[in-house]
Short mmCIF file of C-alpha atoms and ligand atoms in Angstrom, two decimals:
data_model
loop_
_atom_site.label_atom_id
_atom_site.label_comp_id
_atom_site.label_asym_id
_atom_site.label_seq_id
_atom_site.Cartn_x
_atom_site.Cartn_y
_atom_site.Cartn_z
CA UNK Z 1 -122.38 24.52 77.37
CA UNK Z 2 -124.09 23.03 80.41
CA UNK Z 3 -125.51 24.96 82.77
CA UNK Z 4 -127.44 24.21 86.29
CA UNK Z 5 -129.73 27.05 87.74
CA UNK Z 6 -131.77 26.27 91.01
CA UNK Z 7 -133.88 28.58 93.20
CA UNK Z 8 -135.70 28.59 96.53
CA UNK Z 9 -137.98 31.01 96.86
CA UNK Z 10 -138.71 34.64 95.79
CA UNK Z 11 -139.98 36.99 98.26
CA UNK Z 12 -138.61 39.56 101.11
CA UNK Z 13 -135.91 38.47 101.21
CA UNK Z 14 -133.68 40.97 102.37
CA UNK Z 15 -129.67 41.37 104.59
CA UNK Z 16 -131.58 43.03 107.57
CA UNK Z 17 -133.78 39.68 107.97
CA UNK Z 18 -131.17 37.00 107.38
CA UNK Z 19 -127.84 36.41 109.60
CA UNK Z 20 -124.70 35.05 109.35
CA UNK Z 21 -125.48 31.68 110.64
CA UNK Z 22 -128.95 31.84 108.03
CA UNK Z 23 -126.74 33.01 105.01
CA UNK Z 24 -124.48 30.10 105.82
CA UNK Z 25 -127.20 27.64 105.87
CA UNK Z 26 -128.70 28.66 102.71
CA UNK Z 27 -125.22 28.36 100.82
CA UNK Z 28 -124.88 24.53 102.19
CA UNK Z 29 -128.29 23.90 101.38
CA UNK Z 30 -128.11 25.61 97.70
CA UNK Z 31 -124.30 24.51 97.41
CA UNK Z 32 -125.59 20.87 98.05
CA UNK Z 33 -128.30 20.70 95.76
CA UNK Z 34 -126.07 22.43 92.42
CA UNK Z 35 -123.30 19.57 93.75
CA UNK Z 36 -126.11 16.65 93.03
CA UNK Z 37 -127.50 18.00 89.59
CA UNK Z 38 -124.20 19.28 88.68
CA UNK Z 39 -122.51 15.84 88.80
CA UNK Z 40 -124.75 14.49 86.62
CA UNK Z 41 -124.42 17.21 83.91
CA UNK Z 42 -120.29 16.90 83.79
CA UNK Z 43 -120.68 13.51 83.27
CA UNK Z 44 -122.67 13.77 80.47
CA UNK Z 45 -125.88 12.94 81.93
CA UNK Z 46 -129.43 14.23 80.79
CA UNK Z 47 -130.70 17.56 81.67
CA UNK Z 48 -134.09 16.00 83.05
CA UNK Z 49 -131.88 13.99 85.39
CA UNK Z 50 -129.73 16.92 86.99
CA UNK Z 51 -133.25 19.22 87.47
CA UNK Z 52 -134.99 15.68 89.22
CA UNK Z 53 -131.30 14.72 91.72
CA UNK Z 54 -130.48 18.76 92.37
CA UNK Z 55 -134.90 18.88 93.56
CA UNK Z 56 -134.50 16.04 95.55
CA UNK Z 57 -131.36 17.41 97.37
CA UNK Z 58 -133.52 20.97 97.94
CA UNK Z 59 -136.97 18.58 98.85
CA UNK Z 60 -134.83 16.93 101.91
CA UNK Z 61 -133.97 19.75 103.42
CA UNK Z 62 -136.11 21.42 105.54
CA UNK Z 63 -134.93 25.07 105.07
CA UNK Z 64 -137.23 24.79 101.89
CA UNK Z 65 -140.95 25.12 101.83
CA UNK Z 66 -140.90 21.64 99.29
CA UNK Z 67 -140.96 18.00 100.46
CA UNK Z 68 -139.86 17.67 104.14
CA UNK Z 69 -139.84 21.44 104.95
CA UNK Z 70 -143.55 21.76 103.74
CA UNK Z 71 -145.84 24.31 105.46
CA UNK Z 72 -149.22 22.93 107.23
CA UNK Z 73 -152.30 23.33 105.21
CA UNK Z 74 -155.67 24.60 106.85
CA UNK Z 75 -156.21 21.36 108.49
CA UNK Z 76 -153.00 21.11 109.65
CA UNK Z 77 -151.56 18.79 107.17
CA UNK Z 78 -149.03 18.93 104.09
CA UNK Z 79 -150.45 19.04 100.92
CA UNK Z 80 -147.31 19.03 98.22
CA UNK Z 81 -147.32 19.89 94.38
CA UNK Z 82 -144.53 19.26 91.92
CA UNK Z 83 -144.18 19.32 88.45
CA UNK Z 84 -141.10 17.98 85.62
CA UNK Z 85 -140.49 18.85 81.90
CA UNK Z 86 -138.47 17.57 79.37
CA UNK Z 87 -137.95 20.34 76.59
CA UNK Z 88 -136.04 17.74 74.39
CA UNK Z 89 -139.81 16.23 73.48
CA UNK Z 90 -142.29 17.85 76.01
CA UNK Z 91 -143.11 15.11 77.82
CA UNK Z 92 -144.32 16.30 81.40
CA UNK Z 93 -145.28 14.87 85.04
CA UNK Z 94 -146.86 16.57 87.57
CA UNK Z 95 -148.39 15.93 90.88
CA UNK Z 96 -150.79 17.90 93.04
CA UNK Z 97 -152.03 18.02 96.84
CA UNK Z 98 -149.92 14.53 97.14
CA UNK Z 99 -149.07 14.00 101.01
CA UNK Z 100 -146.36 11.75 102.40
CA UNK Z 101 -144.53 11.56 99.50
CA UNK Z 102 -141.50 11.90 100.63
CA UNK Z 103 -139.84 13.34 97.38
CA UNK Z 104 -142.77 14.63 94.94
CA UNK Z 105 -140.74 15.33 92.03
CA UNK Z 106 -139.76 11.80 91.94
CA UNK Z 107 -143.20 11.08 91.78
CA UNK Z 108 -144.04 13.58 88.65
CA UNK Z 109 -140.81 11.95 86.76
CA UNK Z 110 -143.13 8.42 87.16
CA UNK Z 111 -146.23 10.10 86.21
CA UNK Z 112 -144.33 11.89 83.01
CA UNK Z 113 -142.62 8.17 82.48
CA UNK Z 114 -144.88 5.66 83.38
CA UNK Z 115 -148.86 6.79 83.51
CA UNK Z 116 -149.50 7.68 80.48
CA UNK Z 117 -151.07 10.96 82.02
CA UNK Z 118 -149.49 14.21 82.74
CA UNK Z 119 -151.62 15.24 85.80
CA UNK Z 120 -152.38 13.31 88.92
CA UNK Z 121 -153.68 14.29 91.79
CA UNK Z 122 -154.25 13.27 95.67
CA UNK Z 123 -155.60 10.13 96.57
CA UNK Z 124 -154.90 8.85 92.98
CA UNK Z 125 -151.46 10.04 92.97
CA UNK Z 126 -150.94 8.04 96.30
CA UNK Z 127 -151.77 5.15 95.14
CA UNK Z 128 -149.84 5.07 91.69
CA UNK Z 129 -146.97 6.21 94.09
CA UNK Z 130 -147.50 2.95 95.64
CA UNK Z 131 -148.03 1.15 92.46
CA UNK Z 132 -144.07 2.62 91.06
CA UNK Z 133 -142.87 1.59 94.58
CA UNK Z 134 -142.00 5.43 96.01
CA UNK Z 135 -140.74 6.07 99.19
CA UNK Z 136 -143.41 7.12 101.79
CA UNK Z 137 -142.99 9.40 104.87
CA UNK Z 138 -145.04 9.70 108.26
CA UNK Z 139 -146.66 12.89 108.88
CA UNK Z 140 -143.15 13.49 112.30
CA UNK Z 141 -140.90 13.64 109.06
CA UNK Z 142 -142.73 16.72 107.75
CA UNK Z 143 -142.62 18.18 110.95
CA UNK Z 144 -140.87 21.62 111.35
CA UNK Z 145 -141.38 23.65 114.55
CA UNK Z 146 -140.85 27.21 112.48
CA UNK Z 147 -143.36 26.25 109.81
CA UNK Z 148 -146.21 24.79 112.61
CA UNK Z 149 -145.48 28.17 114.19
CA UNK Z 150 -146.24 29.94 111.28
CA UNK Z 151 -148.86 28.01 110.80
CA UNK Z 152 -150.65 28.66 114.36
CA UNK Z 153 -150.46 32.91 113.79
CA UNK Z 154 -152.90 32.50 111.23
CA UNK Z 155 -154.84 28.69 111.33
CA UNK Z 156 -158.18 30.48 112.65
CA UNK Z 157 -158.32 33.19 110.29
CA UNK Z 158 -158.85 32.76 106.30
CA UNK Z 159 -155.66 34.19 105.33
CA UNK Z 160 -153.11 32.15 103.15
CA UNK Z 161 -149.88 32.86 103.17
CA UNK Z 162 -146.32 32.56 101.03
CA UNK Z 163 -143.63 31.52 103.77
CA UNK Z 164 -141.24 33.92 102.45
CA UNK Z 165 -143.48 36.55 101.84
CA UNK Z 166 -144.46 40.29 102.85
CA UNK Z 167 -147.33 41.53 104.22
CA UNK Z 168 -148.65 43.86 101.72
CA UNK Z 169 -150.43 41.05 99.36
CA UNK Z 170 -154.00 40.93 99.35
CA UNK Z 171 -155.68 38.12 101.58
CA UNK Z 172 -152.31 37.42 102.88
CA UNK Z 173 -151.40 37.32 106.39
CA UNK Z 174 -148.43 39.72 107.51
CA UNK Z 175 -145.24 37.25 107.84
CA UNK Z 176 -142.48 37.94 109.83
CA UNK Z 177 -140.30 34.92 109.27
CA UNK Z 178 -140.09 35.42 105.35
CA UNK Z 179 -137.05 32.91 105.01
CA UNK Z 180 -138.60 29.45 103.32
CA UNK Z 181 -139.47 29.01 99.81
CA UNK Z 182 -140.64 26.71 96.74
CA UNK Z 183 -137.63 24.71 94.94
CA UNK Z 184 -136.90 24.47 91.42
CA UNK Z 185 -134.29 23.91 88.51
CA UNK Z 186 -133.54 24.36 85.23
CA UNK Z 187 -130.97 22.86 83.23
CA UNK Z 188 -129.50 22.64 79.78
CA UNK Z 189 -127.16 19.39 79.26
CA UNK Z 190 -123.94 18.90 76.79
CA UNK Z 191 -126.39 18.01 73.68
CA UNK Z 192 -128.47 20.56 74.14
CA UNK Z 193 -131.70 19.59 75.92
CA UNK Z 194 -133.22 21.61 78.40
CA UNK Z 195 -135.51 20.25 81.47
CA UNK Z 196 -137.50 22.32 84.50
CA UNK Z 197 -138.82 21.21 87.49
CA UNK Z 198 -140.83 22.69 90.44
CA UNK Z 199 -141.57 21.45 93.90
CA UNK Z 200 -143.61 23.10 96.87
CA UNK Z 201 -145.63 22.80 99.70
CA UNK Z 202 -147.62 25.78 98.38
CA UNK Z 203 -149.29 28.29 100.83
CA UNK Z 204 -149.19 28.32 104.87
CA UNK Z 205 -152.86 28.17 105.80
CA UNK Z 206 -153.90 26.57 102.22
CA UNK Z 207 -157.42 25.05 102.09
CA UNK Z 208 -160.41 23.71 99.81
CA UNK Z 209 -157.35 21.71 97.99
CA UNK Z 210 -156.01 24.84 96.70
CA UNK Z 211 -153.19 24.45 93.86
CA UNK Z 212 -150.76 27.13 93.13
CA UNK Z 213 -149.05 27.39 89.94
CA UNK Z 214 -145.76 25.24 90.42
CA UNK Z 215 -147.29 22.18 89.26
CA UNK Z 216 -148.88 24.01 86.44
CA UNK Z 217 -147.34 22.63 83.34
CA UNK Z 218 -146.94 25.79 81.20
CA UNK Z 219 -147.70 28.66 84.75
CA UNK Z 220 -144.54 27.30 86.91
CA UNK Z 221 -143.20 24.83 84.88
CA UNK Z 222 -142.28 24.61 81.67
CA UNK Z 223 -139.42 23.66 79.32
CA UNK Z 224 -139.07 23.10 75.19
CA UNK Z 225 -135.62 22.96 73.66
CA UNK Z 226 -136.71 25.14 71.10
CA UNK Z 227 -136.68 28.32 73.55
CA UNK Z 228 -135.86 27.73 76.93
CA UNK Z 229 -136.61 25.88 80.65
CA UNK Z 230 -138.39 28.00 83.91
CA UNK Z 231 -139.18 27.20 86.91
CA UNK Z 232 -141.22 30.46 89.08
CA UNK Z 233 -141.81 31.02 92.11
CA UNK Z 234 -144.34 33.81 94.09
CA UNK Z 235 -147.59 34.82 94.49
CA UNK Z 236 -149.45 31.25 92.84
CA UNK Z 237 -152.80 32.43 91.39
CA UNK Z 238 -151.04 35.27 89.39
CA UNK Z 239 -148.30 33.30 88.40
CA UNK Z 240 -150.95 30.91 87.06
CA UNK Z 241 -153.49 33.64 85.48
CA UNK Z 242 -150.47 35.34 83.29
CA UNK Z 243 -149.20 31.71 82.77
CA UNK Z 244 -146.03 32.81 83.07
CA UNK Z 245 -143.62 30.19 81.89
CA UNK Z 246 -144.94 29.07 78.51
CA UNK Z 247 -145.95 33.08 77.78
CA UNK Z 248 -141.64 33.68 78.15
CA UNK Z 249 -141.57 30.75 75.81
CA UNK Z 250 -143.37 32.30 73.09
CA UNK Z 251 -142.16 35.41 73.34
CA UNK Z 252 -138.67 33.52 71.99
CA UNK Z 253 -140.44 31.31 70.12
CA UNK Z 254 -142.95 34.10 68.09
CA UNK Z 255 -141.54 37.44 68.48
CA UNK Z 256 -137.77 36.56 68.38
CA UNK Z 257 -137.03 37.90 71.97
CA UNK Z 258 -133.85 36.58 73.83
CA UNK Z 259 -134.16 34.95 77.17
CA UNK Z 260 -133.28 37.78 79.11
CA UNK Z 261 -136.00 39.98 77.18
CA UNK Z 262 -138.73 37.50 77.57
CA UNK Z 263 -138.39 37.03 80.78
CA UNK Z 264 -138.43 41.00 81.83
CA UNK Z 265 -141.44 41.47 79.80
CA UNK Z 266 -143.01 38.83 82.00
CA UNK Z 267 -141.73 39.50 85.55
CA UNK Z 268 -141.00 43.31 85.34
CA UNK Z 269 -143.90 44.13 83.12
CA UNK Z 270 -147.05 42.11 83.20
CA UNK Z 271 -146.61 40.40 86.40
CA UNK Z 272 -145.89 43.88 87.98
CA UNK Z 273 -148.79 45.28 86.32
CA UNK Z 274 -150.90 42.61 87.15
CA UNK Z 275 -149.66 42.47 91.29
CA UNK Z 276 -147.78 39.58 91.19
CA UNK Z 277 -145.04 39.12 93.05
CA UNK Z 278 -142.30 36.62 92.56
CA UNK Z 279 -139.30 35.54 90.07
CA UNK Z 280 -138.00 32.32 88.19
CA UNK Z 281 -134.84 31.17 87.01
CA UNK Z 282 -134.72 30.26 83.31
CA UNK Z 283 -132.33 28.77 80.66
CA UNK Z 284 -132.02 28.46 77.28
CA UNK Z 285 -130.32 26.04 74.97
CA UNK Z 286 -126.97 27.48 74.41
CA UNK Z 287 -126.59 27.47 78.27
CA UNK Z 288 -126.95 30.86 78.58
CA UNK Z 289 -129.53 31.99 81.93
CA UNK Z 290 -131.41 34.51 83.33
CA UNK Z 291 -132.61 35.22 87.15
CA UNK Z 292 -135.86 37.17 87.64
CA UNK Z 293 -137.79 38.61 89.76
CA UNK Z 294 -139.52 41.23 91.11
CA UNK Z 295 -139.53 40.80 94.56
CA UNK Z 296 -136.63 42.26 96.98
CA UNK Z 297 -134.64 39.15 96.82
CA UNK Z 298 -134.78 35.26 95.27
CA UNK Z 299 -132.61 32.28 97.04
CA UNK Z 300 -130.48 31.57 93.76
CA UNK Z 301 -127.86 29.11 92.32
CA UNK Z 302 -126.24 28.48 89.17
CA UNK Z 303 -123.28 26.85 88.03
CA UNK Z 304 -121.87 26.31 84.75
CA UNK Z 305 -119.37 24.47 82.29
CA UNK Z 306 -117.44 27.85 82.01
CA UNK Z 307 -116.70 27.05 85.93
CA UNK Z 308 -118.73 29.81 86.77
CA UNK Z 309 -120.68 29.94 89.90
CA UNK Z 310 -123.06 32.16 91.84
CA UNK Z 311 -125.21 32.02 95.13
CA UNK Z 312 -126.99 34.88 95.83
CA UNK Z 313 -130.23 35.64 97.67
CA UNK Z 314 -131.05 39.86 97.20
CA UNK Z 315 -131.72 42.03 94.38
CA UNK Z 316 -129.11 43.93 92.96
N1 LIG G 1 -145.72 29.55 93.76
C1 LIG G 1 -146.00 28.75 94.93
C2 LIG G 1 -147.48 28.61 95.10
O1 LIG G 1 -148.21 29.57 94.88
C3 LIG G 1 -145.45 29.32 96.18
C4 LIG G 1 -144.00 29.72 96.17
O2 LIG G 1 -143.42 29.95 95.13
O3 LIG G 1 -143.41 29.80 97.26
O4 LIG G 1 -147.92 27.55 95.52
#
């Protein structure tokens, strides 16, 4: 079975803060992006593929907190993270605090191809973008009045904060706006291979070159066709210290636990335990997924070779 699951962000997400006209926006956006990866899966195409075309879709439009809709750093800047997994032989790609890129998971699937690394970062991320002949954005593209006026609440204190978060999170800033998130997708194609990828712009306010855990092969990003593909999103440095993805993995992998249990034990339990707030959308190889979180609501999309679909944004 084939199966495409996207998200865009966990957080407060919640009917009293969204209206019609936002809901609407979020299905086109969400709708879009399963339409691009989708296509690729019903025709047979790779797993890695779908997860890299429905990213790109989410990364160009600016209702997400990845590629063009990035929030401003400290300085005032956008600092983006992505990361790509192929479960069929665990080759990975990531990038961190890459700017002007326009589409950073492009950029990981060159560094998983084409390095010979897993892991680059700024500067030397830029220029092997240059080197594989990416496309390059000016700092107007990244522009987004919403996310610069999030970003001017809180650019002269020390707070960070999650664009579609609450204000109840230690050294974060309250948020009223709540809406934007991180992009990611998971997908298992017709023979059986899974992928994940992650994109984000990270934290508003975001400084020293902090990295949050989307990038994180293994924390946000992880996928082996022996258990399953995830791609999180919350509360970065928790996500990172209970490195969430790969510990779901081997709870399938060494205790035997289904998808669905692994990931509760991981989201529900020890992330809730620990403070962390967020979910992740996850798949296994039989196409069979799971959405998680613990947060009030996660921008969510799945569609499947049943001809099954769902968008959904609040908890249940
Ligand atoms: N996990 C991301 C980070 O900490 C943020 C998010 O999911 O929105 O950078």
């Amino acid at each position: 079975m084939t199966t495409l699951v996207i998200h865009g962000g966990a957080g407060n997400i919640t009917p009293a803060m969204m209206t019609k006209e936002d809901e609407q926006a979020y299905d086109l956006g969400l709708k879009m992006a399963l339409d691009a990866g989708y296509e690729i899966l019903h025709s047979g195409g790779a797993a890695m593929d779908a997860v890299v075309a429905a990213i790109t879709e989410l990364e160009n439009n600016p209702l997400f907190n990845a590629g063009r809709g990035s929030v401003f750093t400290k300085k005032g800047l956008h600092e983006m993270d992505a990361a790509l997994m192929n479960g069929k032989d665990l080759s990975a790609g990531a990038v961190a605090g890459v700017r002007n890129i326009k589409n950073p998971i492009q950029l990981a699937k060159e560094v998983m191809l084409h390095s010979g690394h897993v892991f680059l970062s700024g500067n030397g991320a830029a220029d092997f973008a240059l080197s594989r002949g990416l496309e390059f954005a000016t700092d107007d593209y990244f522009f987004n009045k919403l996310r610069y006026d999030q970003w001017v609440k809180i650019r002269d204190s020390d707070f960070t904060q999650l664009d579609h978060e609450g204000d109840n999170l230690k050294g974060m800033a309250p948020n009223p706006d709540y809406k934007f998130g991180t992009v990611g997708a998971v997908a298992c194609d017709a023979e059986g291979n899974l992928a994940a990828g992650t994109s984000t712009g990270g934290m508003t306010n975001k400084r020293f070159g902090r990295i949050g855990d989307s990038p994180v092969v293994g924390a946000g990003t992880y996928a082996n066709n022996a258990t399953c593909a995830i791609s999180c999103t919350g509360h970065g440095e928790y996500f990172l210290r209970a490195v969430v993805a790969h510990d779901i993995s081997c709870l399938m992998e060494y205790k035997g636990l289904s998808l669905q249990e692994a990931c509760n034990v991981v989201v529900k339990d020890k992330l809730v335990k620990m403070g962390g707030e967020g979910g992740l959308i996850a798949v296994d190889a039989t196409g069979n997924y799971d959405f998680c979180f613990n947060s009030a609501g996660m921008y969510r999309a799945m569609r499947n070779s049943k001809g099954e679909e769902v968008i959904a944004y609040y908890g249940v």
